[in-house]
Amino acid sequence: MSDIGFVRTEMLPEREPPASTTGALGWARANLFSNWFNSILTLASLYAIYAILSAILPWVFSPTWNGTSLNNCREILTAAGSVGDHGTSGACWGVIRERWIQLLFGFYPSELYWRPILAFVLLAVALAPVLFADKVPSKMLIFSGLYPFIFPWLLWGGTIWGPVAALGGFVIGWVVYSAASKTMSSLMGILLGAAAALVWWFVLSGYFVGALDSILPIGIEAVESRKFGGFMLSITIGVVAIACSLPLGIVLALGRQSDLMIVKYICVGFIEFIRGVPLITLLFVASTLLNIFMPPGTNFDIILRVLIMVTLFAAAYMAEVIRGGLAALPKGQYEGADSLGLNYWQAQRLIIMPQALKISIPGIVSTFIGVFKDTTLVSIIGLLDPLGLSNAIRADANWNGVVWELYGFIALLFFVFCFGMSRYSMYLERKLHTGHR
Amino acid sequence: MKKSVFLGALTVAGMAAGVAAAGTMDDVKARGKLNCGVTTGLVGFAAPDSNGEWKGFDVALCRAVAAAVLGDGNAVEFVPTTGKTRFTALASGEVDMLARNTTWTFSRDVDLKFEFVGVNYYDGQGFMVPKSLGVSSAKELDGATVCIQTGTTTELNLADFFRANNISYEPVPIETNAEAQQQYLAGACDVYTTDASGLAATRATFENPGDHVLLPEIISKEPLGPLVRHGDHEWGDVVRWTLNALISAEEMGITSANIDEMSAGTNNPEINRILGTEGTLGEMLGLDAEWAKRAIKVGGNYGEVFAQNIGESTPIGLARGLNAQWTDGGLLYSPPFR
C-alpha cells in the first residue's frame, strides 16, 4: 500500500486561467452576464443602444455635404434613395459646410481671422503656466501677466498705445503705492495708488494715447464689436468672465468673512443682489436700460456692457463657492496661521487660500462651465452668438427649415469646451490630492 | 471718435463728436455710416448670407437710405434687434432708423413716441393647414389645435377672431418660428397661424409644399413700415421720401436698368424731379439733387426689391397682392414729388 503516493513530489506547470475568466470573454462574464438579471439588463441595454444608433447614424451619415440649399439636400437624398415615411430622411450638412466659418467667427473680417486664432492660441500659452504649473517654466507667468493686454488688442485692434496705456495705469498705481506705503501707512498707499491709477485711466490716458498715436502710429486695423459673433463671441465673453470672476470672487468671499463691517455688508449686499436676479435681467439692463440712463450720444460698447454684467454675475456665484471652501477649513488652520505670526494676507496666501481653493475646485469649475454656457443668453438681446446666428442662418431662404444640423454642430462645439474644462478639473483634483480623505 | 481706455482689457468707443442733440442726419453724415436696426433674421426680410452680408427686403430700404444720404449703399451698420430690444435701441439712439417689419399701431406711434414714416409691406395674419384636413375656410376650424407664437399680437388677433366667430380652439404655445415649423410638421397642431408672409416662407421650406394650404381669411391688418424717433422731422422726411422715391420709381417705370438713361432727362417732369434734373427737391431735404437716383440705383425700385427678395421668383414666392401699385389695384400710393 505504501507505494501509492498521494503527495506530489514535483510542481505542476502553471496553467492559464480558464478561458471563461480572462480576456474579453471573462470581462463580459464578470461584468455583463454575472447572473440572469444582469444578463437581461445587458441584453435590453444593447438593444436600446442598437435602436438609438440605427435611428441616428443613417441620419448623420448622409451624403449632403455639398448641398447648396435645403431643397438641394432633399434632391441629393432622394437620388441616394434615403426616403422614409415622412419624405427624405437624412441630415443636410451643406448648411454646416457653407456656414461653419460664420458660426465660428461671426462677421469678423475674413482677412483678419488670424487675429482671433492667434489670440486663442496665445491664450493657451498664457494659461499653460497657470494650469500646468509643474510642467511649464514659471518664467512664462510674465507672459500670462501681459496677456490680458494683448488679448483685447488682438481682437479689437486699434493703436498699440491703448493697451500700453492701460498697462501703464497698473505701473503708475504700483509706483505710487510703494512710494506712499513707505512714507505713510500701507492703507494710504493702497488708496493713493488706486486713485492715481484711476486718474490715469479715466483722465490722462486718453491724451497719452492720442499724443503717442499721432507721433508714432503703430497699430492694427480696428474691428468694431458689432462684427463679433459666433463662437468667437461666446469664447470671448466666457474667457473674460471666467478670468475676471475668479479673483473678484475671492475678494468678495474674503470680504464677506471680513470683520470690517462696511466691507462685509457691501460684499453681502452685492452677492445677494446679483444672485437674486436672473442673468437675463442683467443682460436686459445692459442692453436697454443703460442706454436710456446714459447721456444721449454716448456709445458704450454693447459687448463691453455684456462682459461687465456676465463677469459680475459669475463673480457673485464664485464668491459663494469659495466661501464654501473657506467654511470647510478647520478653525485650526486659521489659528495655526496666527500662531506662526503671519499677517492676514500672508495667512490667506500661504495657508488658507491654497486649501480653500483646492476644496472648491469642483464648484469653481462647474461655475465656469455654467458661465460659458450662459453666454448663449446674449442671443436674446440681439448679439449673434452661435444660437443667434443659427436663427439668422435659418432666415436665409436656402436654409429655412434646417434645425437639427445647426443645433447639433453648436452642441458639439460647446461639448468640446465644457468636457475639456471638466476633465481638467478632475486632473487638477488628482494632482492636488494630498490624502486628507 | 476718440478712444479712451478702460482697464486696458476693454476699449470703450468714445462719445460721438457732437453730444448735443444734433439732428440725426448730421450725426449720420458725421459718422459716415447709417445705423439701421433690422431683425436678427427673418426669411426674405433680413438675413446675413454666408459672407456676413445682410440681404433682404427691409435691408434694401436701409441701403437705399444710406445711398441717398451718404452716397454709398454699403455705408450701413446693420444692428440686429429682437422684438424686445428694438424700441429701446431706437429710442436710445443706438440705431438711426428701424426697418424691422414692425407693425404700425396707434400705441407705438403715439405712446412710444416713434414716427412711422410709411408702409413698405402690407401684411396680415393668416392660417396654414394641411390639405388632408379638408378645410377651406378659417371659420371651419372649430375645435382645432393652433400653433401660435406667445406674446405677439397674433395671439390676441387669434383670440378676437375665434371669439367673434363663436368657435373654439386650443392654443399650442410656441416660442419661435423654427419651433412652430417642427411642431406643425410633427402634427402637434392642426393649424399654424402667423403673418401671411411668414406662412408663405414657412410653407416654401416644406418638403411637399403642395400638401399644405393657406386659408383665404386674413384676420388682421399688419402694415409693416420703417420708423424713426419722434421729433426729428428732417430725418423722418429723408426716410419717408426715400421710401416714396422707391415706390414712385416703380409707378413711373424707373428701374435700375434704365435709370442712367432717364436721368439724362425725360419728357415726364415728375421723373425729372425725382431724378434731380429738374427742381430743387433734394435741396429741400437737405441733400443733393441726385439723392433719389442713388437710392433707386442701389437695389432698384420697389418692385425690383420686392421681386428680388420675396417675390414670386424667389423660394418665398409672395404675390404682390395688397403691395401692388394703386394703379394695379394695390395699396401702394406715393404722394407726388412736387
mmCIF file of N, CA, C and O in Angstrom, chain A residues 70 74 86-88 98-99 102 107 148 152 162 166 201-202 205 224 226 284 287-288 291-292 296-300 304 307 379-382 384 391-392 394-397 400-401 403-404, chain B residues 5-16 19 40-44 46-50 52 54 77-80 82 84-85 88 92 94 178 181-182 201-202 204-207 315:
data_model
loop_
_atom_site.group_PDB
_atom_site.id
_atom_site.type_symbol
_atom_site.label_atom_id
_atom_site.label_comp_id
_atom_site.label_asym_id
_atom_site.label_seq_id
_atom_site.Cartn_x
_atom_site.Cartn_y
_atom_site.Cartn_z
ATOM 1 N N LEU A 70 -31.633 73.632 -48.710
ATOM 2 C CA LEU A 70 -32.390 72.526 -48.133
ATOM 3 C C LEU A 70 -33.035 71.683 -49.234
ATOM 4 O O LEU A 70 -33.010 70.447 -49.184
ATOM 5 N N ARG A 74 -32.476 67.735 -50.271
ATOM 6 C CA ARG A 74 -33.546 66.747 -50.434
ATOM 7 C C ARG A 74 -33.409 66.029 -51.770
ATOM 8 O O ARG A 74 -33.645 64.821 -51.866
ATOM 9 N N HIS A 86 -41.894 59.915 -43.952
ATOM 10 C CA HIS A 86 -42.216 61.334 -43.974
ATOM 11 C C HIS A 86 -41.282 62.062 -44.926
ATOM 12 O O HIS A 86 -40.656 63.045 -44.566
ATOM 13 N N GLY A 87 -41.139 61.600 -46.131
ATOM 14 C CA GLY A 87 -40.239 62.258 -47.066
ATOM 15 C C GLY A 87 -38.812 61.796 -46.850
ATOM 16 O O GLY A 87 -38.560 60.763 -46.241
ATOM 17 N N THR A 88 -37.861 62.616 -47.342
ATOM 18 C CA THR A 88 -36.469 62.212 -47.266
ATOM 19 C C THR A 88 -36.006 62.216 -45.821
ATOM 20 O O THR A 88 -36.445 63.025 -45.019
ATOM 21 N N GLU A 98 -21.358 75.462 -45.567
ATOM 22 C CA GLU A 98 -21.417 76.840 -46.024
ATOM 23 C C GLU A 98 -21.213 77.830 -44.880
ATOM 24 O O GLU A 98 -20.667 78.908 -45.080
ATOM 25 N N ARG A 99 -21.662 77.471 -43.685
ATOM 26 C CA ARG A 99 -21.715 78.476 -42.632
ATOM 27 C C ARG A 99 -20.798 78.219 -41.443
ATOM 28 O O ARG A 99 -20.877 78.955 -40.466
ATOM 29 N N GLN A 102 -18.776 81.112 -40.423
ATOM 30 C CA GLN A 102 -19.591 82.159 -39.823
ATOM 31 C C GLN A 102 -19.975 81.790 -38.388
ATOM 32 O O GLN A 102 -19.984 82.641 -37.504
ATOM 33 N N PHE A 107 -19.140 87.907 -37.906
ATOM 34 C CA PHE A 107 -18.926 88.795 -39.039
ATOM 35 C C PHE A 107 -17.519 89.381 -39.036
ATOM 36 O O PHE A 107 -17.266 90.391 -39.680
ATOM 37 N N PRO A 148 -3.533 89.700 -20.623
ATOM 38 C CA PRO A 148 -4.784 90.466 -20.596
ATOM 39 C C PRO A 148 -4.727 91.743 -21.419
ATOM 40 O O PRO A 148 -5.771 92.297 -21.768
ATOM 41 N N PRO A 152 -7.260 91.804 -25.779
ATOM 42 C CA PRO A 152 -8.206 92.747 -26.397
ATOM 43 C C PRO A 152 -7.604 93.469 -27.583
ATOM 44 O O PRO A 152 -8.307 93.803 -28.536
ATOM 45 N N GLY A 162 -3.099 101.957 -26.774
ATOM 46 C CA GLY A 162 -4.211 101.726 -25.853
ATOM 47 C C GLY A 162 -3.848 100.746 -24.762
ATOM 48 O O GLY A 162 -3.834 101.091 -23.576
ATOM 49 N N ALA A 166 -3.061 101.228 -20.750
ATOM 50 C CA ALA A 166 -3.766 100.510 -19.703
ATOM 51 C C ALA A 166 -2.781 99.838 -18.759
ATOM 52 O O ALA A 166 -2.937 99.876 -17.537
ATOM 53 N N TRP A 201 -6.255 106.236 -15.905
ATOM 54 C CA TRP A 201 -7.090 105.548 -16.881
ATOM 55 C C TRP A 201 -8.192 106.442 -17.439
ATOM 56 O O TRP A 201 -8.454 106.462 -18.621
ATOM 57 N N PHE A 202 -8.834 107.177 -16.526
ATOM 58 C CA PHE A 202 -10.041 107.868 -16.981
ATOM 59 C C PHE A 202 -9.762 109.265 -17.490
ATOM 60 O O PHE A 202 -10.559 109.814 -18.234
ATOM 61 N N SER A 205 -5.017 108.993 -19.711
ATOM 62 C CA SER A 205 -4.562 108.038 -20.721
ATOM 63 C C SER A 205 -5.082 108.401 -22.107
ATOM 64 O O SER A 205 -4.432 108.145 -23.109
ATOM 65 N N GLU A 224 -14.880 96.621 -35.090
ATOM 66 C CA GLU A 224 -15.930 97.024 -34.155
ATOM 67 C C GLU A 224 -16.547 95.813 -33.465
ATOM 68 O O GLU A 224 -16.568 94.720 -34.010
ATOM 69 N N ARG A 226 -19.538 95.149 -33.143
ATOM 70 C CA ARG A 226 -20.675 94.637 -33.905
ATOM 71 C C ARG A 226 -20.271 93.478 -34.821
ATOM 72 O O ARG A 226 -21.096 92.692 -35.242
ATOM 73 N N PHE A 284 -30.587 92.426 -19.980
ATOM 74 C CA PHE A 284 -31.521 93.442 -20.481
ATOM 75 C C PHE A 284 -31.167 94.815 -19.943
ATOM 76 O O PHE A 284 -31.253 95.815 -20.664
ATOM 77 N N SER A 287 -28.375 95.962 -22.050
ATOM 78 C CA SER A 287 -28.621 96.298 -23.451
ATOM 79 C C SER A 287 -29.623 97.429 -23.601
ATOM 80 O O SER A 287 -29.537 98.200 -24.542
ATOM 81 N N THR A 288 -30.576 97.556 -22.694
ATOM 82 C CA THR A 288 -31.601 98.574 -22.932
ATOM 83 C C THR A 288 -31.574 99.687 -21.905
ATOM 84 O O THR A 288 -31.504 100.858 -22.251
ATOM 85 N N ASN A 291 -28.680 102.245 -21.853
ATOM 86 C CA ASN A 291 -28.759 103.181 -22.969
ATOM 87 C C ASN A 291 -29.594 104.390 -22.622
ATOM 88 O O ASN A 291 -29.330 105.499 -23.064
ATOM 89 N N ILE A 292 -30.651 104.150 -21.841
ATOM 90 C CA ILE A 292 -31.555 105.245 -21.529
ATOM 91 C C ILE A 292 -30.973 106.122 -20.430
ATOM 92 O O ILE A 292 -31.117 107.341 -20.453
ATOM 93 N N PRO A 296 -27.425 111.154 -23.992
ATOM 94 C CA PRO A 296 -27.621 110.814 -25.400
ATOM 95 C C PRO A 296 -26.321 110.995 -26.175
ATOM 96 O O PRO A 296 -25.548 111.912 -25.904
ATOM 97 N N GLY A 297 -26.105 110.117 -27.102
ATOM 98 C CA GLY A 297 -24.902 110.214 -27.909
ATOM 99 C C GLY A 297 -23.765 109.373 -27.344
ATOM 100 O O GLY A 297 -22.804 109.098 -28.024
ATOM 101 N N THR A 298 -23.873 108.969 -26.072
ATOM 102 C CA THR A 298 -22.835 108.104 -25.516
ATOM 103 C C THR A 298 -22.900 106.764 -26.223
ATOM 104 O O THR A 298 -23.983 106.229 -26.408
ATOM 105 N N ASN A 299 -21.779 106.265 -26.580
ATOM 106 C CA ASN A 299 -21.780 104.965 -27.244
ATOM 107 C C ASN A 299 -20.935 104.018 -26.418
ATOM 108 O O ASN A 299 -19.742 103.906 -26.601
ATOM 109 N N PHE A 300 -21.595 103.371 -25.465
ATOM 110 C CA PHE A 300 -20.915 102.464 -24.549
ATOM 111 C C PHE A 300 -21.014 101.082 -25.171
ATOM 112 O O PHE A 300 -22.100 100.537 -25.293
ATOM 113 N N LEU A 304 -18.872 95.272 -24.288
ATOM 114 C CA LEU A 304 -18.249 95.626 -23.011
ATOM 115 C C LEU A 304 -19.293 95.590 -21.900
ATOM 116 O O LEU A 304 -19.055 95.074 -20.806
ATOM 117 N N LEU A 307 -19.987 92.037 -21.114
ATOM 118 C CA LEU A 307 -18.860 91.441 -20.394
ATOM 119 C C LEU A 307 -18.916 91.798 -18.924
ATOM 120 O O LEU A 307 -18.717 90.955 -18.047
ATOM 121 N N SER A 379 -27.973 85.946 -27.108
ATOM 122 C CA SER A 379 -28.745 85.983 -28.352
ATOM 123 C C SER A 379 -30.073 86.676 -28.128
ATOM 124 O O SER A 379 -30.662 87.219 -29.064
ATOM 125 N N ILE A 380 -30.541 86.702 -26.885
ATOM 126 C CA ILE A 380 -31.845 87.317 -26.616
ATOM 127 C C ILE A 380 -31.768 88.831 -26.732
ATOM 128 O O ILE A 380 -32.760 89.487 -27.037
ATOM 129 N N ILE A 381 -30.592 89.415 -26.495
ATOM 130 C CA ILE A 381 -30.504 90.866 -26.642
ATOM 131 C C ILE A 381 -29.931 91.235 -28.004
ATOM 132 O O ILE A 381 -29.459 92.347 -28.194
ATOM 133 N N GLY A 382 -29.984 90.325 -28.964
ATOM 134 C CA GLY A 382 -29.659 90.686 -30.333
ATOM 135 C C GLY A 382 -28.204 90.538 -30.709
ATOM 136 O O GLY A 382 -27.817 90.941 -31.802
ATOM 137 N N LEU A 384 -25.210 88.210 -31.977
ATOM 138 C CA LEU A 384 -25.274 86.993 -32.773
ATOM 139 C C LEU A 384 -24.236 85.982 -32.292
ATOM 140 O O LEU A 384 -23.206 85.786 -32.917
ATOM 141 N N ASN A 391 -30.362 81.222 -35.814
ATOM 142 C CA ASN A 391 -31.611 81.838 -36.233
ATOM 143 C C ASN A 391 -31.413 82.661 -37.505
ATOM 144 O O ASN A 391 -32.212 82.581 -38.446
ATOM 145 N N ALA A 392 -30.323 83.422 -37.539
ATOM 146 C CA ALA A 392 -30.055 84.235 -38.721
ATOM 147 C C ALA A 392 -29.812 83.355 -39.946
ATOM 148 O O ALA A 392 -30.192 83.710 -41.058
ATOM 149 N N ARG A 394 -31.080 80.404 -40.461
ATOM 150 C CA ARG A 394 -32.371 79.873 -40.916
ATOM 151 C C ARG A 394 -33.170 80.925 -41.652
ATOM 152 O O ARG A 394 -34.096 80.596 -42.391
ATOM 153 N N ALA A 395 -32.852 82.193 -41.424
ATOM 154 C CA ALA A 395 -33.576 83.243 -42.120
ATOM 155 C C ALA A 395 -33.120 83.375 -43.569
ATOM 156 O O ALA A 395 -33.706 84.131 -44.332
ATOM 157 N N ASP A 396 -32.055 82.675 -43.938
ATOM 158 C CA ASP A 396 -31.655 82.598 -45.337
ATOM 159 C C ASP A 396 -32.630 81.648 -46.032
ATOM 160 O O ASP A 396 -32.858 80.538 -45.556
ATOM 161 N N ALA A 397 -33.214 82.114 -47.126
ATOM 162 C CA ALA A 397 -34.263 81.306 -47.767
ATOM 163 C C ALA A 397 -33.763 79.902 -48.116
ATOM 164 O O ALA A 397 -34.534 78.949 -48.143
ATOM 165 N N ASN A 400 -33.886 77.842 -44.612
ATOM 166 C CA ASN A 400 -35.038 77.910 -43.728
ATOM 167 C C ASN A 400 -35.579 76.499 -43.534
ATOM 168 O O ASN A 400 -35.855 75.807 -44.503
ATOM 169 N N GLY A 401 -35.725 76.089 -42.279
ATOM 170 C CA GLY A 401 -36.231 74.752 -42.012
ATOM 171 C C GLY A 401 -35.171 73.798 -41.525
ATOM 172 O O GLY A 401 -35.475 72.696 -41.102
ATOM 173 N N VAL A 403 -32.843 72.595 -38.748
ATOM 174 C CA VAL A 403 -32.830 72.791 -37.297
ATOM 175 C C VAL A 403 -31.764 71.930 -36.629
ATOM 176 O O VAL A 403 -30.814 72.433 -36.027
ATOM 177 N N TRP A 404 -31.895 70.620 -36.790
ATOM 178 C CA TRP A 404 -31.068 69.691 -36.010
ATOM 179 C C TRP A 404 -29.597 69.811 -36.357
ATOM 180 O O TRP A 404 -28.742 69.706 -35.482
ATOM 181 N N VAL B 5 -9.436 104.483 -22.855
ATOM 182 C CA VAL B 5 -9.065 103.119 -22.500
ATOM 183 C C VAL B 5 -9.488 102.839 -21.082
ATOM 184 O O VAL B 5 -9.331 103.647 -20.195
ATOM 185 N N PHE B 6 -10.068 101.702 -20.879
ATOM 186 C CA PHE B 6 -10.561 101.350 -19.560
ATOM 187 C C PHE B 6 -9.983 100.009 -19.198
ATOM 188 O O PHE B 6 -10.252 99.010 -19.853
ATOM 189 N N LEU B 7 -9.137 99.994 -18.160
ATOM 190 C CA LEU B 7 -8.549 98.760 -17.665
ATOM 191 C C LEU B 7 -7.785 98.007 -18.724
ATOM 192 O O LEU B 7 -7.465 96.857 -18.562
ATOM 193 N N GLY B 8 -7.540 98.675 -19.835
ATOM 194 C CA GLY B 8 -6.706 98.053 -20.852
ATOM 195 C C GLY B 8 -7.343 96.858 -21.485
ATOM 196 O O GLY B 8 -7.129 96.571 -22.647
ATOM 197 N N ALA B 9 -8.133 96.149 -20.729
ATOM 198 C CA ALA B 9 -8.712 94.945 -21.301
ATOM 199 C C ALA B 9 -9.728 95.302 -22.346
ATOM 200 O O ALA B 9 -9.936 94.561 -23.293
ATOM 201 N N LEU B 10 -10.377 96.408 -22.202
ATOM 202 C CA LEU B 10 -11.560 96.650 -22.998
ATOM 203 C C LEU B 10 -11.586 98.094 -23.453
ATOM 204 O O LEU B 10 -11.429 99.005 -22.665
ATOM 205 N N THR B 11 -11.792 98.292 -24.700
ATOM 206 C CA THR B 11 -11.849 99.662 -25.178
ATOM 207 C C THR B 11 -13.294 100.124 -25.246
ATOM 208 O O THR B 11 -14.184 99.379 -25.590
ATOM 209 N N VAL B 12 -13.475 101.333 -24.905
ATOM 210 C CA VAL B 12 -14.820 101.912 -24.964
ATOM 211 C C VAL B 12 -14.850 102.873 -26.132
ATOM 212 O O VAL B 12 -14.033 103.764 -26.216
ATOM 213 N N ALA B 13 -15.785 102.655 -26.990
ATOM 214 C CA ALA B 13 -15.917 103.613 -28.071
ATOM 215 C C ALA B 13 -16.358 104.934 -27.466
ATOM 216 O O ALA B 13 -17.295 104.983 -26.681
ATOM 217 N N GLY B 14 -15.673 105.991 -27.755
ATOM 218 C CA GLY B 14 -15.916 107.261 -27.098
ATOM 219 C C GLY B 14 -17.198 107.910 -27.576
ATOM 220 O O GLY B 14 -17.979 107.336 -28.313
ATOM 221 N N MET B 15 -17.357 109.106 -27.111
ATOM 222 C CA MET B 15 -18.584 109.802 -27.468
ATOM 223 C C MET B 15 -18.483 110.302 -28.904
ATOM 224 O O MET B 15 -17.433 110.691 -29.362
ATOM 225 N N ALA B 16 -19.606 110.318 -29.562
ATOM 226 C CA ALA B 16 -19.612 110.888 -30.898
ATOM 227 C C ALA B 16 -19.367 112.383 -30.754
ATOM 228 O O ALA B 16 -19.654 112.964 -29.715
ATOM 229 N N VAL B 19 -22.145 115.829 -28.859
ATOM 230 C CA VAL B 19 -23.055 115.133 -27.966
ATOM 231 C C VAL B 19 -24.404 115.844 -27.940
ATOM 232 O O VAL B 19 -25.441 115.221 -27.824
ATOM 233 N N THR B 40 -33.069 89.991 -36.176
ATOM 234 C CA THR B 40 -31.930 89.079 -36.092
ATOM 235 C C THR B 40 -32.023 88.010 -37.171
ATOM 236 O O THR B 40 -31.141 87.168 -37.281
ATOM 237 N N GLY B 41 -33.060 88.036 -37.955
ATOM 238 C CA GLY B 41 -33.161 87.102 -39.068
ATOM 239 C C GLY B 41 -34.610 86.761 -39.353
ATOM 240 O O GLY B 41 -35.293 86.193 -38.499
ATOM 241 N N LEU B 42 -35.082 87.145 -40.537
ATOM 242 C CA LEU B 42 -36.434 86.782 -40.949
ATOM 243 C C LEU B 42 -36.367 86.521 -42.446
ATOM 244 O O LEU B 42 -35.879 87.358 -43.199
ATOM 245 N N VAL B 43 -36.835 85.381 -42.832
ATOM 246 C CA VAL B 43 -36.669 84.952 -44.217
ATOM 247 C C VAL B 43 -37.202 86.011 -45.177
ATOM 248 O O VAL B 43 -38.337 86.447 -45.060
ATOM 249 N N GLY B 44 -36.366 86.406 -46.111
ATOM 250 C CA GLY B 44 -36.780 87.333 -47.141
ATOM 251 C C GLY B 44 -36.684 88.786 -46.734
ATOM 252 O O GLY B 44 -36.540 89.652 -47.577
ATOM 253 N N ALA B 46 -34.720 90.105 -43.776
ATOM 254 C CA ALA B 46 -33.369 90.472 -43.369
ATOM 255 C C ALA B 46 -32.648 89.216 -42.904
ATOM 256 O O ALA B 46 -33.156 88.516 -42.035
ATOM 257 N N ALA B 47 -31.511 88.940 -43.493
ATOM 258 C CA ALA B 47 -30.696 87.801 -43.060
ATOM 259 C C ALA B 47 -29.291 87.990 -43.605
ATOM 260 O O ALA B 47 -29.120 88.515 -44.707
ATOM 261 N N PRO B 48 -28.270 87.599 -42.820
ATOM 262 C CA PRO B 48 -26.918 87.656 -43.346
ATOM 263 C C PRO B 48 -26.640 86.441 -44.235
ATOM 264 O O PRO B 48 -27.089 85.339 -43.927
ATOM 265 N N ASP B 49 -25.943 86.648 -45.339
ATOM 266 C CA ASP B 49 -25.581 85.495 -46.176
ATOM 267 C C ASP B 49 -24.277 84.903 -45.649
ATOM 268 O O ASP B 49 -23.780 85.303 -44.599
ATOM 269 N N SER B 50 -23.728 83.930 -46.391
ATOM 270 C CA SER B 50 -22.580 83.213 -45.832
ATOM 271 C C SER B 50 -21.357 84.106 -45.713
ATOM 272 O O SER B 50 -20.413 83.776 -45.000
ATOM 273 N N GLY B 52 -21.595 87.074 -44.505
ATOM 274 C CA GLY B 52 -21.895 88.057 -43.480
ATOM 275 C C GLY B 52 -22.563 89.302 -44.019
ATOM 276 O O GLY B 52 -22.729 90.276 -43.300
ATOM 277 N N TRP B 54 -25.655 91.443 -45.196
ATOM 278 C CA TRP B 54 -27.099 91.417 -44.947
ATOM 279 C C TRP B 54 -27.852 91.580 -46.248
ATOM 280 O O TRP B 54 -27.507 92.398 -47.089
ATOM 281 N N GLU B 77 -24.423 100.190 -40.995
ATOM 282 C CA GLU B 77 -24.104 99.243 -39.923
ATOM 283 C C GLU B 77 -25.423 98.592 -39.544
ATOM 284 O O GLU B 77 -26.317 99.251 -39.018
ATOM 285 N N PHE B 78 -25.560 97.309 -39.834
ATOM 286 C CA PHE B 78 -26.814 96.644 -39.502
ATOM 287 C C PHE B 78 -26.767 96.190 -38.057
ATOM 288 O O PHE B 78 -25.857 95.458 -37.663
ATOM 289 N N VAL B 79 -27.724 96.651 -37.289
ATOM 290 C CA VAL B 79 -27.767 96.309 -35.873
ATOM 291 C C VAL B 79 -28.921 95.322 -35.679
ATOM 292 O O VAL B 79 -30.077 95.707 -35.780
ATOM 293 N N PRO B 80 -28.606 94.058 -35.417
ATOM 294 C CA PRO B 80 -29.692 93.109 -35.230
ATOM 295 C C PRO B 80 -30.426 93.398 -33.922
ATOM 296 O O PRO B 80 -29.794 93.569 -32.887
ATOM 297 N N THR B 82 -33.934 92.356 -31.457
ATOM 298 C CA THR B 82 -35.007 91.386 -31.247
ATOM 299 C C THR B 82 -36.300 92.153 -31.000
ATOM 300 O O THR B 82 -36.292 93.374 -30.856
ATOM 301 N N LYS B 84 -37.818 92.415 -28.430
ATOM 302 C CA LYS B 84 -37.797 93.067 -27.125
ATOM 303 C C LYS B 84 -36.878 94.271 -27.102
ATOM 304 O O LYS B 84 -37.103 95.216 -26.361
ATOM 305 N N THR B 85 -35.802 94.240 -27.883
ATOM 306 C CA THR B 85 -34.830 95.331 -27.776
ATOM 307 C C THR B 85 -35.018 96.394 -28.849
ATOM 308 O O THR B 85 -34.370 97.429 -28.782
ATOM 309 N N THR B 88 -36.176 100.156 -27.618
ATOM 310 C CA THR B 88 -35.183 100.887 -26.826
ATOM 311 C C THR B 88 -33.968 101.211 -27.670
ATOM 312 O O THR B 88 -33.358 102.262 -27.484
ATOM 313 N N SER B 92 -33.015 105.058 -27.718
ATOM 314 C CA SER B 92 -31.784 105.492 -27.091
ATOM 315 C C SER B 92 -30.774 106.007 -28.095
ATOM 316 O O SER B 92 -29.716 106.476 -27.707
ATOM 317 N N GLU B 94 -29.265 104.203 -30.385
ATOM 318 C CA GLU B 94 -28.322 103.183 -30.840
ATOM 319 C C GLU B 94 -28.475 102.950 -32.338
ATOM 320 O O GLU B 94 -27.507 102.640 -33.024
ATOM 321 N N ALA B 178 -39.087 78.658 -35.928
ATOM 322 C CA ALA B 178 -38.478 77.353 -36.212
ATOM 323 C C ALA B 178 -39.178 76.255 -35.425
ATOM 324 O O ALA B 178 -39.450 75.167 -35.941
ATOM 325 N N GLN B 181 -42.511 75.441 -36.990
ATOM 326 C CA GLN B 181 -42.428 74.564 -38.160
ATOM 327 C C GLN B 181 -42.336 73.109 -37.740
ATOM 328 O O GLN B 181 -43.026 72.249 -38.287
ATOM 329 N N GLN B 182 -41.470 72.854 -36.746
ATOM 330 C CA GLN B 182 -41.300 71.473 -36.306
ATOM 331 C C GLN B 182 -42.590 70.922 -35.708
ATOM 332 O O GLN B 182 -42.997 69.796 -36.005
ATOM 333 N N ALA B 201 -43.347 81.843 -46.441
ATOM 334 C CA ALA B 201 -41.936 81.476 -46.363
ATOM 335 C C ALA B 201 -41.775 80.128 -45.686
ATOM 336 O O ALA B 201 -40.942 79.309 -46.091
ATOM 337 N N THR B 202 -42.581 79.870 -44.662
ATOM 338 C CA THR B 202 -42.503 78.591 -43.963
ATOM 339 C C THR B 202 -42.929 77.449 -44.881
ATOM 340 O O THR B 202 -42.276 76.411 -44.958
ATOM 341 N N ALA B 204 -42.800 77.305 -47.994
ATOM 342 C CA ALA B 204 -41.841 77.070 -49.066
ATOM 343 C C ALA B 204 -40.730 76.125 -48.627
ATOM 344 O O ALA B 204 -40.088 75.491 -49.455
ATOM 345 N N THR B 205 -40.482 76.028 -47.309
ATOM 346 C CA THR B 205 -39.392 75.161 -46.858
ATOM 347 C C THR B 205 -39.837 73.715 -46.701
ATOM 348 O O THR B 205 -39.013 72.842 -46.486
ATOM 349 N N PHE B 206 -41.153 73.458 -46.771
ATOM 350 C CA PHE B 206 -41.620 72.096 -46.562
ATOM 351 C C PHE B 206 -41.224 71.223 -47.726
ATOM 352 O O PHE B 206 -41.064 71.693 -48.855
ATOM 353 N N GLU B 207 -41.127 69.946 -47.417
ATOM 354 C CA GLU B 207 -40.714 69.033 -48.467
ATOM 355 C C GLU B 207 -41.791 68.928 -49.542
ATOM 356 O O GLU B 207 -41.500 68.881 -50.731
ATOM 357 N N PRO B 315 -37.834 81.603 -53.552
ATOM 358 C CA PRO B 315 -38.447 80.462 -52.857
ATOM 359 C C PRO B 315 -39.637 80.875 -51.997
ATOM 360 O O PRO B 315 -40.526 80.066 -51.734
#
